[in-house]
Amino acid sequence: MKSKIAPSLMCANLLHLDRDIQALEEIGADYLHFDIMDGSFVPNFTLGPDLVKAVRRRTNIPLDIHFMVNSPERHLDLFDIQKGDLISVHVESTVHLNRLLNRIRALGASPAVALNPATPLFAIEEVLGDVDAVLVMTVNPGFAGQKLVESTLGKIKRLREMLDSKGYWETRIEVDGNVSFENAAKMRAAGADIFVAGSSSIFAKGMSIHEAAMKLRESIR
C-alpha cells in the first residue's frame, strides 16, 4: 500500500501553527495527527477540542485523532468527527471496544484500534473486522522525544502477517513514536504504511518542514 504521512501537531510550533499548517499543505500531508491526552490514561495533557475545530476550519487535510483517554466514548461528540477522519482508540481505554468502533464508523470516520508497546496482538483479534487501521505505538504514549521500543519492529511485522493471513489485506498499519528517518525505513520494511511524524522527522530541528518531508518520503518509499 502507498505510504502516508501524518504530521503530529503536538510537535508543531503552536505559536505559529497557521504557518506550519500551510507548509504541511504544501508538502501534501495525508493527515494531521492530534494526540488527545487526559492526564489519566497517560500522564500528560495535550490538544483539546477547540484547537481541533479551529484547525478543521483552517484546512481540508483529514484529521487523524488519537484518543489516549479513559472512556473515549464520552468525548467523541466534542471533536466534530467527520468523514475522512481516522480515529484511534486504545484497547484498554473502554469496556465495550466493539461498540465504540462501530460508533466511530457511524459518524463517518475510519475507526482504528491502538496498541501500546506491551499490549499483545491477540488483544485485537476479535475487532479486526471493525477497523480500517491498527495503530502500533512504538514508544509508551504520553510524551514526544522518546527512544524507540525496538521490539515493536517485530510486532509490526507480526501484525502485518496476522492481518494478511486473516484476509485483512487492506487494513493499514500506523506507527507512532520516534518515527525518525532511520526508524521510518525499518518500520516501512516491517509493514507500516501510515507514519506519525513528529520531532524526529517532520519537525526536526535545523530542517524546514519541506526538507524534512522530502527526506522522510525517501525513507519510506
mmCIF file of N, CA and C in Angstrom, residues 95-188:
data_model
loop_
_atom_site.group_PDB
_atom_site.id
_atom_site.type_symbol
_atom_site.label_atom_id
_atom_site.label_comp_id
_atom_site.label_asym_id
_atom_site.label_seq_id
_atom_site.Cartn_x
_atom_site.Cartn_y
_atom_site.Cartn_z
ATOM 1 N N VAL A 95 -14.622 -0.311 27.987
ATOM 2 C CA VAL A 95 -15.137 -1.647 28.299
ATOM 3 C C VAL A 95 -15.705 -2.315 27.056
ATOM 4 N N HIS A 96 -16.415 -1.537 26.228
ATOM 5 C CA HIS A 96 -17.098 -2.095 25.061
ATOM 6 C C HIS A 96 -16.426 -1.579 23.786
ATOM 7 N N LEU A 97 -15.286 -2.178 23.444
ATOM 8 C CA LEU A 97 -14.481 -1.702 22.321
ATOM 9 C C LEU A 97 -15.227 -1.819 20.998
ATOM 10 N N ASN A 98 -15.879 -2.931 20.771
ATOM 11 C CA ASN A 98 -16.614 -3.129 19.520
ATOM 12 C C ASN A 98 -17.676 -2.065 19.320
ATOM 13 N N ARG A 99 -18.416 -1.761 20.364
ATOM 14 C CA ARG A 99 -19.467 -0.741 20.291
ATOM 15 C C ARG A 99 -18.873 0.631 19.958
ATOM 16 N N LEU A 100 -17.736 0.956 20.565
ATOM 17 C CA LEU A 100 -17.083 2.240 20.332
ATOM 18 C C LEU A 100 -16.600 2.360 18.881
ATOM 19 N N LEU A 101 -15.985 1.312 18.364
ATOM 20 C CA LEU A 101 -15.504 1.338 16.986
ATOM 21 C C LEU A 101 -16.652 1.495 15.996
ATOM 22 N N ASN A 102 -17.740 0.811 16.255
ATOM 23 C CA ASN A 102 -18.906 0.929 15.378
ATOM 24 C C ASN A 102 -19.513 2.321 15.434
ATOM 25 N N ARG A 103 -19.463 2.948 16.600
ATOM 26 C CA ARG A 103 -19.976 4.313 16.710
ATOM 27 C C ARG A 103 -19.117 5.279 15.901
ATOM 28 N N ILE A 104 -17.811 5.085 15.950
ATOM 29 C CA ILE A 104 -16.902 5.930 15.158
ATOM 30 C C ILE A 104 -17.222 5.798 13.674
ATOM 31 N N ARG A 105 -17.445 4.584 13.214
ATOM 32 C CA ARG A 105 -17.780 4.386 11.805
ATOM 33 C C ARG A 105 -19.124 5.027 11.467
ATOM 34 N N ALA A 106 -20.066 4.957 12.389
ATOM 35 C CA ALA A 106 -21.371 5.566 12.155
ATOM 36 C C ALA A 106 -21.268 7.080 12.008
ATOM 37 N N LEU A 107 -20.242 7.683 12.604
ATOM 38 C CA LEU A 107 -20.011 9.120 12.462
ATOM 39 C C LEU A 107 -19.367 9.469 11.124
ATOM 40 N N GLY A 108 -19.010 8.457 10.350
ATOM 41 C CA GLY A 108 -18.446 8.688 9.023
ATOM 42 C C GLY A 108 -16.941 8.574 8.949
ATOM 43 N N ALA A 109 -16.292 8.347 10.089
ATOM 44 C CA ALA A 109 -14.832 8.274 10.124
ATOM 45 C C ALA A 109 -14.355 6.833 10.001
ATOM 46 N N SER A 110 -13.050 6.670 9.815
ATOM 47 C CA SER A 110 -12.428 5.348 9.789
ATOM 48 C C SER A 110 -11.953 5.002 11.194
ATOM 49 N N PRO A 111 -12.466 3.919 11.779
ATOM 50 C CA PRO A 111 -12.032 3.541 13.123
ATOM 51 C C PRO A 111 -10.710 2.785 13.095
ATOM 52 N N ALA A 112 -9.919 3.023 14.133
ATOM 53 C CA ALA A 112 -8.650 2.316 14.292
ATOM 54 C C ALA A 112 -8.498 1.927 15.752
ATOM 55 N N VAL A 113 -7.783 0.844 15.982
ATOM 56 C CA VAL A 113 -7.513 0.401 17.347
ATOM 57 C C VAL A 113 -6.025 0.570 17.612
ATOM 58 N N ALA A 114 -5.691 1.081 18.798
ATOM 59 C CA ALA A 114 -4.302 1.389 19.140
ATOM 60 C C ALA A 114 -3.748 0.380 20.145
ATOM 61 N N LEU A 115 -2.468 0.045 19.951
ATOM 62 C CA LEU A 115 -1.782 -0.912 20.821
ATOM 63 C C LEU A 115 -0.571 -0.256 21.462
ATOM 64 N N ASN A 116 -0.498 -0.267 22.783
ATOM 65 C CA ASN A 116 0.705 0.152 23.485
ATOM 66 C C ASN A 116 1.814 -0.874 23.247
ATOM 67 N N PRO A 117 3.071 -0.520 23.474
ATOM 68 C CA PRO A 117 4.161 -1.465 23.211
ATOM 69 C C PRO A 117 3.990 -2.820 23.894
ATOM 70 N N ALA A 118 3.448 -2.837 25.104
ATOM 71 C CA ALA A 118 3.320 -4.097 25.837
ATOM 72 C C ALA A 118 1.967 -4.786 25.627
ATOM 73 N N THR A 119 1.085 -4.195 24.838
ATOM 74 C CA THR A 119 -0.212 -4.819 24.570
ATOM 75 C C THR A 119 -0.061 -5.857 23.474
ATOM 76 N N PRO A 120 -0.433 -7.116 23.732
ATOM 77 C CA PRO A 120 -0.217 -8.174 22.741
ATOM 78 C C PRO A 120 -1.184 -8.081 21.563
ATOM 79 N N LEU A 121 -0.778 -8.627 20.434
ATOM 80 C CA LEU A 121 -1.594 -8.585 19.235
ATOM 81 C C LEU A 121 -2.920 -9.317 19.405
ATOM 82 N N PHE A 122 -2.932 -10.383 20.212
ATOM 83 C CA PHE A 122 -4.183 -11.141 20.331
ATOM 84 C C PHE A 122 -5.302 -10.316 20.968
ATOM 85 N N ALA A 123 -4.957 -9.192 21.595
ATOM 86 C CA ALA A 123 -5.972 -8.346 22.232
ATOM 87 C C ALA A 123 -6.926 -7.721 21.222
ATOM 88 N N ILE A 124 -6.532 -7.692 19.937
ATOM 89 C CA ILE A 124 -7.382 -7.040 18.932
ATOM 90 C C ILE A 124 -7.993 -8.023 17.931
ATOM 91 N N GLU A 125 -7.746 -9.303 18.101
ATOM 92 C CA GLU A 125 -8.218 -10.285 17.123
ATOM 93 C C GLU A 125 -9.718 -10.214 16.896
ATOM 94 N N GLU A 126 -10.494 -9.971 17.956
ATOM 95 C CA GLU A 126 -11.949 -10.004 17.840
ATOM 96 C C GLU A 126 -12.538 -8.735 17.230
ATOM 97 N N VAL A 127 -11.712 -7.700 16.998
ATOM 98 C CA VAL A 127 -12.258 -6.465 16.411
ATOM 99 C C VAL A 127 -11.612 -6.131 15.070
ATOM 100 N N LEU A 128 -10.843 -7.035 14.497
ATOM 101 C CA LEU A 128 -10.173 -6.737 13.237
ATOM 102 C C LEU A 128 -11.168 -6.418 12.123
ATOM 103 N N GLY A 129 -12.340 -7.019 12.190
ATOM 104 C CA GLY A 129 -13.360 -6.734 11.189
ATOM 105 C C GLY A 129 -14.036 -5.393 11.369
ATOM 106 N N ASP A 130 -13.748 -4.714 12.463
ATOM 107 C CA ASP A 130 -14.397 -3.437 12.776
ATOM 108 C C ASP A 130 -13.498 -2.234 12.538
ATOM 109 N N VAL A 131 -12.249 -2.462 12.094
ATOM 110 C CA VAL A 131 -11.301 -1.353 11.977
ATOM 111 C C VAL A 131 -10.747 -1.247 10.556
ATOM 112 N N ASP A 132 -10.310 -0.040 10.217
ATOM 113 C CA ASP A 132 -9.636 0.209 8.944
ATOM 114 C C ASP A 132 -8.126 0.310 9.122
ATOM 115 N N ALA A 133 -7.695 0.433 10.381
ATOM 116 C CA ALA A 133 -6.258 0.559 10.654
ATOM 117 C C ALA A 133 -5.964 0.100 12.079
ATOM 118 N N VAL A 134 -4.721 -0.275 12.285
ATOM 119 C CA VAL A 134 -4.220 -0.587 13.629
ATOM 120 C C VAL A 134 -3.041 0.346 13.886
ATOM 121 N N LEU A 135 -3.108 1.066 14.992
ATOM 122 C CA LEU A 135 -2.031 1.984 15.377
ATOM 123 C C LEU A 135 -1.109 1.285 16.363
ATOM 124 N N VAL A 136 0.126 1.079 15.942
ATOM 125 C CA VAL A 136 1.129 0.462 16.810
ATOM 126 C C VAL A 136 1.957 1.563 17.442
ATOM 127 N N MET A 137 1.847 1.694 18.756
ATOM 128 C CA MET A 137 2.681 2.647 19.480
ATOM 129 C C MET A 137 4.085 2.063 19.584
ATOM 130 N N THR A 138 5.069 2.807 19.077
ATOM 131 C CA THR A 138 6.452 2.333 19.100
ATOM 132 C C THR A 138 7.253 2.982 20.232
ATOM 133 N N VAL A 139 6.570 3.770 21.041
ATOM 134 C CA VAL A 139 7.049 4.241 22.346
ATOM 135 C C VAL A 139 5.858 4.145 23.289
ATOM 136 N N ASN A 140 6.109 4.252 24.574
ATOM 137 C CA ASN A 140 4.990 4.309 25.515
ATOM 138 C C ASN A 140 4.358 5.699 25.422
ATOM 139 N N PRO A 141 3.049 5.774 25.234
ATOM 140 C CA PRO A 141 2.417 7.050 24.900
ATOM 141 C C PRO A 141 2.464 8.058 26.046
ATOM 142 N N GLY A 142 2.439 9.336 25.656
ATOM 143 C CA GLY A 142 2.370 10.392 26.646
ATOM 144 C C GLY A 142 3.285 11.568 26.370
ATOM 145 N N PHE A 143 4.458 11.294 25.778
ATOM 146 C CA PHE A 143 5.432 12.363 25.587
ATOM 147 C C PHE A 143 6.179 12.193 24.272
ATOM 148 N N ALA A 144 6.502 13.309 23.638
ATOM 149 C CA ALA A 144 7.319 13.287 22.427
ATOM 150 C C ALA A 144 8.791 13.118 22.805
ATOM 151 N N GLY A 145 9.592 12.733 21.820
ATOM 152 C CA GLY A 145 11.035 12.678 22.013
ATOM 153 C C GLY A 145 11.556 11.446 22.718
ATOM 154 N N GLN A 146 10.773 10.375 22.782
ATOM 155 C CA GLN A 146 11.219 9.162 23.454
ATOM 156 C C GLN A 146 12.013 8.260 22.509
ATOM 157 N N LYS A 147 12.738 7.308 23.110
ATOM 158 C CA LYS A 147 13.507 6.335 22.354
ATOM 159 C C LYS A 147 12.594 5.216 21.865
ATOM 160 N N LEU A 148 12.850 4.726 20.665
ATOM 161 C CA LEU A 148 12.089 3.625 20.088
ATOM 162 C C LEU A 148 12.166 2.377 20.968
ATOM 163 N N VAL A 149 11.021 1.745 21.184
ATOM 164 C CA VAL A 149 10.993 0.422 21.801
ATOM 165 C C VAL A 149 11.274 -0.580 20.685
ATOM 166 N N GLU A 150 12.482 -1.110 20.641
ATOM 167 C CA GLU A 150 12.949 -1.894 19.496
ATOM 168 C C GLU A 150 12.069 -3.099 19.188
ATOM 169 N N SER A 151 11.486 -3.704 20.221
ATOM 170 C CA SER A 151 10.672 -4.909 19.992
ATOM 171 C C SER A 151 9.438 -4.633 19.153
ATOM 172 N N THR A 152 9.038 -3.360 19.042
ATOM 173 C CA THR A 152 7.843 -3.054 18.276
ATOM 174 C C THR A 152 8.052 -3.241 16.771
ATOM 175 N N LEU A 153 9.299 -3.257 16.318
ATOM 176 C CA LEU A 153 9.549 -3.510 14.895
ATOM 177 C C LEU A 153 9.107 -4.919 14.522
ATOM 178 N N GLY A 154 9.425 -5.872 15.368
ATOM 179 C CA GLY A 154 8.959 -7.234 15.144
ATOM 180 C C GLY A 154 7.451 -7.343 15.284
ATOM 181 N N LYS A 155 6.897 -6.545 16.164
ATOM 182 C CA LYS A 155 5.451 -6.545 16.359
ATOM 183 C C LYS A 155 4.731 -6.066 15.100
ATOM 184 N N ILE A 156 5.275 -5.037 14.453
ATOM 185 C CA ILE A 156 4.683 -4.537 13.204
ATOM 186 C C ILE A 156 4.677 -5.650 12.159
ATOM 187 N N LYS A 157 5.776 -6.348 12.033
ATOM 188 C CA LYS A 157 5.885 -7.434 11.060
ATOM 189 C C LYS A 157 4.882 -8.542 11.360
ATOM 190 N N ARG A 158 4.777 -8.927 12.629
ATOM 191 C CA ARG A 158 3.836 -9.984 13.003
ATOM 192 C C ARG A 158 2.389 -9.546 12.794
ATOM 193 N N LEU A 159 2.122 -8.268 13.026
ATOM 194 C CA LEU A 159 0.772 -7.743 12.801
ATOM 195 C C LEU A 159 0.420 -7.811 11.322
ATOM 196 N N ARG A 160 1.352 -7.407 10.455
ATOM 197 C CA ARG A 160 1.070 -7.468 9.011
ATOM 198 C C ARG A 160 0.793 -8.905 8.571
ATOM 199 N N GLU A 161 1.569 -9.827 9.098
ATOM 200 C CA GLU A 161 1.369 -11.239 8.775
ATOM 201 C C GLU A 161 0.010 -11.722 9.279
ATOM 202 N N MET A 162 -0.371 -11.304 10.480
ATOM 203 C CA MET A 162 -1.652 -11.708 11.045
ATOM 204 C C MET A 162 -2.812 -11.153 10.221
ATOM 205 N N LEU A 163 -2.737 -9.877 9.858
ATOM 206 C CA LEU A 163 -3.796 -9.261 9.067
ATOM 207 C C LEU A 163 -3.937 -9.960 7.710
ATOM 208 N N ASP A 164 -2.826 -10.205 7.052
ATOM 209 C CA ASP A 164 -2.870 -10.839 5.736
ATOM 210 C C ASP A 164 -3.407 -12.263 5.821
ATOM 211 N N SER A 165 -3.012 -12.985 6.866
ATOM 212 C CA SER A 165 -3.441 -14.379 7.000
ATOM 213 C C SER A 165 -4.945 -14.489 7.240
ATOM 214 N N LYS A 166 -5.541 -13.427 7.791
ATOM 215 C CA LYS A 166 -6.976 -13.428 8.061
ATOM 216 C C LYS A 166 -7.774 -12.716 6.970
ATOM 217 N N GLY A 167 -7.097 -12.298 5.915
ATOM 218 C CA GLY A 167 -7.784 -11.677 4.793
ATOM 219 C C GLY A 167 -7.980 -10.176 4.907
ATOM 220 N N TYR A 168 -7.336 -9.538 5.855
ATOM 221 C CA TYR A 168 -7.477 -8.082 6.037
ATOM 222 C C TYR A 168 -6.318 -7.364 5.333
ATOM 223 N N TRP A 169 -6.200 -7.588 4.021
ATOM 224 C CA TRP A 169 -5.072 -7.035 3.267
ATOM 225 C C TRP A 169 -5.135 -5.516 3.189
ATOM 226 N N GLU A 170 -6.337 -4.956 3.241
ATOM 227 C CA GLU A 170 -6.491 -3.511 3.089
ATOM 228 C C GLU A 170 -6.378 -2.753 4.418
ATOM 229 N N THR A 171 -6.311 -3.479 5.519
ATOM 230 C CA THR A 171 -6.180 -2.821 6.824
ATOM 231 C C THR A 171 -4.782 -2.238 6.962
ATOM 232 N N ARG A 172 -4.721 -0.949 7.247
ATOM 233 C CA ARG A 172 -3.439 -0.250 7.318
ATOM 234 C C ARG A 172 -2.801 -0.391 8.697
ATOM 235 N N ILE A 173 -1.495 -0.233 8.728
ATOM 236 C CA ILE A 173 -0.750 -0.207 9.984
ATOM 237 C C ILE A 173 -0.138 1.174 10.140
ATOM 238 N N GLU A 174 -0.535 1.847 11.200
ATOM 239 C CA GLU A 174 0.010 3.163 11.525
ATOM 240 C C GLU A 174 1.033 3.005 12.639
ATOM 241 N N VAL A 175 2.074 3.809 12.594
ATOM 242 C CA VAL A 175 3.105 3.765 13.641
ATOM 243 C C VAL A 175 3.282 5.159 14.235
ATOM 244 N N ASP A 176 3.520 5.187 15.538
ATOM 245 C CA ASP A 176 3.619 6.457 16.260
ATOM 246 C C ASP A 176 4.644 6.318 17.374
ATOM 247 N N GLY A 177 5.711 7.125 17.285
ATOM 248 C CA GLY A 177 6.711 7.116 18.340
ATOM 249 C C GLY A 177 8.113 6.990 17.783
ATOM 250 N N ASN A 178 8.897 8.070 17.860
ATOM 251 C CA ASN A 178 10.261 8.111 17.344
ATOM 252 C C ASN A 178 10.319 7.616 15.896
ATOM 253 N N VAL A 179 9.433 8.177 15.081
ATOM 254 C CA VAL A 179 9.441 7.851 13.651
ATOM 255 C C VAL A 179 10.488 8.753 12.989
ATOM 256 N N SER A 180 11.732 8.446 13.281
ATOM 257 C CA SER A 180 12.856 9.185 12.685
ATOM 258 C C SER A 180 13.042 8.714 11.249
ATOM 259 N N PHE A 181 13.925 9.389 10.515
ATOM 260 C CA PHE A 181 14.183 8.975 9.130
ATOM 261 C C PHE A 181 14.696 7.538 9.093
ATOM 262 N N GLU A 182 15.598 7.207 10.002
ATOM 263 C CA GLU A 182 16.161 5.854 10.047
ATOM 264 C C GLU A 182 15.118 4.835 10.488
ATOM 265 N N ASN A 183 14.387 5.151 11.564
ATOM 266 C CA ASN A 183 13.395 4.206 12.069
ATOM 267 C C ASN A 183 12.224 4.033 11.109
ATOM 268 N N ALA A 184 11.857 5.097 10.416
ATOM 269 C CA ALA A 184 10.741 5.012 9.477
ATOM 270 C C ALA A 184 11.026 3.981 8.394
ATOM 271 N N ALA A 185 12.261 3.936 7.920
ATOM 272 C CA ALA A 185 12.629 2.954 6.903
ATOM 273 C C ALA A 185 12.464 1.535 7.437
ATOM 274 N N LYS A 186 12.862 1.306 8.686
ATOM 275 C CA LYS A 186 12.713 -0.015 9.298
ATOM 276 C C LYS A 186 11.233 -0.359 9.489
ATOM 277 N N MET A 187 10.441 0.634 9.884
ATOM 278 C CA MET A 187 9.013 0.408 10.090
ATOM 279 C C MET A 187 8.315 0.093 8.774
ATOM 280 N N ARG A 188 8.718 0.793 7.728
ATOM 281 C CA ARG A 188 8.156 0.535 6.406
ATOM 282 C C ARG A 188 8.480 -0.877 5.956
#
